[in-house]
Amino acid sequence: MSSPVTIWRSHKKLSAYLNKEGRLVIWTKIYVAPVGFEHQVPYLVGIVQFDPPAGGERMPLQIVDCEEQDLKVNQKVVTVIRRIGKTKSEDVIEYGLKVKPRS
Amino acid sequence: MKIKVLGTGLTKFGELWDKSLFDLAQEASLEAIKDSGLSPNQIDAVFVGNMIYGKVSNQDHLGPTIASQLNIKGAALRIEGACASGGLAVHLAIQSILAQTYKNVLVVGVEKMTDISVSQVTSALMGAGSEEERRAGLTFPALYALMAKAHMQKYGTTKKQMAQVAVKNHFHGSLNNKAQFPYEVSLEKALNSPCICDPLNLFDASPITDGAAAVVLNADTSKRGVFITGSAVATDTVDLSSRESLTEIKATREACQKALKQTGCQIKDVNVCEVHDCFTIAEILAMEDLGFCKKGEGAEFIEKGTTKLGGKIPVNTSGGLKACGHPVGATGVKQIVELTWQLRGSAGSRQVKDAKVGLAQNVGGTGATVVVHVLQN
C-alpha cells in the first residue's frame, strides 16, 4: 500500500489530469481482485486515450458510474477523483483518478 | 555460441504444502548436479531465478542461502525479472560463462506460491506491473484480458479458440508426471469454467504453483549433447497502455530475431517449442510474434492442430504454464529442462520425433521482458 509521501508525490502529477476528456480504447471486468480492491468486485478497468492537450497519452483507469452494457469502444469519458482501494484504519486514505462516461 | 546443458533437475509442480522454497531448490539442484556428473565443489557460481519470495516471506538473500545448503562456495546471486526471472538467470549464467568468469554454473529457478492467499499472490505478482496499473486495481489476468479483447476485436479470435489452447496443453500435461494438472480437460469444461476477468475464464489462466527447476551449464563443446546456441533478451514499457500495440508483444519478436541470428537457424527450423502461456491468449500471441504464423492467424494455427504433439511444430509439450504449472521464477528454467529432454530423446511418451532445434520464450509482465533461448543437439 502507498505511504503518505508516495501519495503526495503522485498527486503532483495527477493535477494535470483533472476533469480531462479521453476515449475508451478497451476495457475488462475484473472478478478476482488484488489486496485492497476485493470489496469492489466485479469492477471495470479500461485503457483511456487522453485527447490533446493532455498529452495524447494512454493510461489504465477504473471506470465508474456506469454499467458495462453502457460502454462502447471510443466512448468519450471524463476523469473524476475517487478513493483508490481500501486502506487499513491507520493508513492515509488514497484518492486518485478514475473515469466515468461523459454525459 | 555453444553452451552445454550438462545436467537437468526438476521437482514435481503443484501445491506442495510439505515442502519449503529451500527444499524445492535443493531437490532440483541436487538432481541437476548429479545429472551433470560434477560434484558441488566444481560449481563456480549459482544463479537463482526468483520473483516474489522476498516480498511474501521476508527472506531475501536467496543466492547464498541456497548455495550454502548445497555446499557450494562460489558466487551466488538472485535474479529478478518478473515471470521471466528463470529465463533471465539462464541468460546471465550463459554470459558469465562466455566472459570466462565462471566455468560450471548452476541455474536454479524456484517459487513458493501456495503459502499465501490468492489476493496476496495477485498483489505480489502485480509488482511486475506499473504504478498506474496497480492504482487502477488491475491484475495480470485483467491485463491479458485487455490484450485478448483487443485481439478478438481486431482479428476475430474467439473464446473457443482460446479454450483450445488450454485443451491442447492439458493433453500434453497428461503425459507429464511432473505436471500440476496431469490430466486432460474437455473443451466444454474449459469454456464453462468461471470467468475471472472478461473474456478470460479460469481455464484460460495458468495456476498458482510451487516448484523448482535447475540446469548445470558450461562451455564444454567437445562431446555430444544438448547445447544452448542462442540467448537473447528484449524489453518494452512495463505499462501495457503505453505500448504501440495491444495485440502483439514486440519484445518477443525482437528477442526471437536476436536469438535466431546467433544460431544461423530460422524459425521454420524449430521442431519443438516451449512458450509462455501464462494465459491462453499469450500462446496465440507467441505463435504470431515468434513468426510461426502471420499476425492475427495464431488462433487458427493452433486450432488446426499444428502445435499439438504429432503436429508440425509441437508447442508446450511439458503442458506449458497452463497444465504443468507456473511457479514464476522456475518457469524459464523448466522450459530449458523440457527442451533438453526433448533434444536428448528422453521425453518419454511426449517425445517429439527427431527433435533437433528447440526454442523457449519466457515473458516477464505483459511483455516488458522477453527472454528467448534456442537449443540444438
GROMACS .gro file of N, CA and C in nm, chain B residues 1 3 90-101 231-232 262 373:
model
   54
  104MET      N    1   2.804  -1.923  -3.053
  104MET     CA    2   2.785  -1.953  -2.911
  104MET      C    3   2.741  -2.097  -2.892
  106ILE      N    4   2.683  -2.335  -2.552
  106ILE     CA    5   2.688  -2.362  -2.408
  106ILE      C    6   2.620  -2.495  -2.384
  193VAL      N    7   1.915  -1.788  -1.665
  193VAL     CA    8   1.987  -1.872  -1.763
  193VAL      C    9   2.069  -1.782  -1.856
  194HIS      N   10   2.008  -1.673  -1.903
  194HIS     CA   11   2.078  -1.579  -1.992
  194HIS      C   12   2.205  -1.525  -1.927
  195LEU      N   13   2.193  -1.482  -1.801
  195LEU     CA   14   2.309  -1.423  -1.734
  195LEU      C   15   2.416  -1.528  -1.703
  196ALA      N   16   2.373  -1.650  -1.670
  196ALA     CA   17   2.470  -1.758  -1.647
  196ALA      C   18   2.551  -1.782  -1.774
  197ILE      N   19   2.481  -1.781  -1.888
  197ILE     CA   20   2.550  -1.800  -2.017
  197ILE      C   21   2.651  -1.688  -2.041
  198GLN      N   22   2.610  -1.563  -2.014
  198GLN     CA   23   2.702  -1.450  -2.035
  198GLN      C   24   2.826  -1.465  -1.947
  199SER      N   25   2.806  -1.513  -1.824
  199SER     CA   26   2.920  -1.526  -1.732
  199SER      C   27   3.016  -1.636  -1.779
  200ILE      N   28   2.962  -1.738  -1.845
  200ILE     CA   29   3.047  -1.845  -1.898
  200ILE      C   30   3.121  -1.795  -2.023
  201LEU      N   31   3.048  -1.722  -2.108
  201LEU     CA   32   3.110  -1.668  -2.230
  201LEU      C   33   3.220  -1.568  -2.196
  202ALA      N   34   3.202  -1.495  -2.084
  202ALA     CA   35   3.303  -1.398  -2.041
  202ALA      C   36   3.419  -1.468  -1.969
  203GLN      N   37   3.407  -1.598  -1.954
  203GLN     CA   38   3.508  -1.682  -1.886
  203GLN      C   39   3.527  -1.642  -1.740
  204THR      N   40   3.424  -1.584  -1.682
  204THR     CA   41   3.430  -1.553  -1.538
  204THR      C   42   3.408  -1.681  -1.458
  334SER      N   43   2.075  -1.698  -2.716
  334SER     CA   44   2.017  -1.648  -2.591
  334SER      C   45   2.004  -1.497  -2.602
  335ALA      N   46   1.883  -1.447  -2.598
  335ALA     CA   47   1.865  -1.303  -2.614
  335ALA      C   48   1.750  -1.252  -2.528
  365GLN      N   49   2.195  -1.553  -3.372
  365GLN     CA   50   2.316  -1.612  -3.312
  365GLN      C   51   2.338  -1.755  -3.358
  476HIS      N   52   1.551  -1.847  -2.583
  476HIS     CA   53   1.666  -1.935  -2.595
  476HIS      C   54   1.645  -2.033  -2.710
   0.00000   0.00000   0.00000
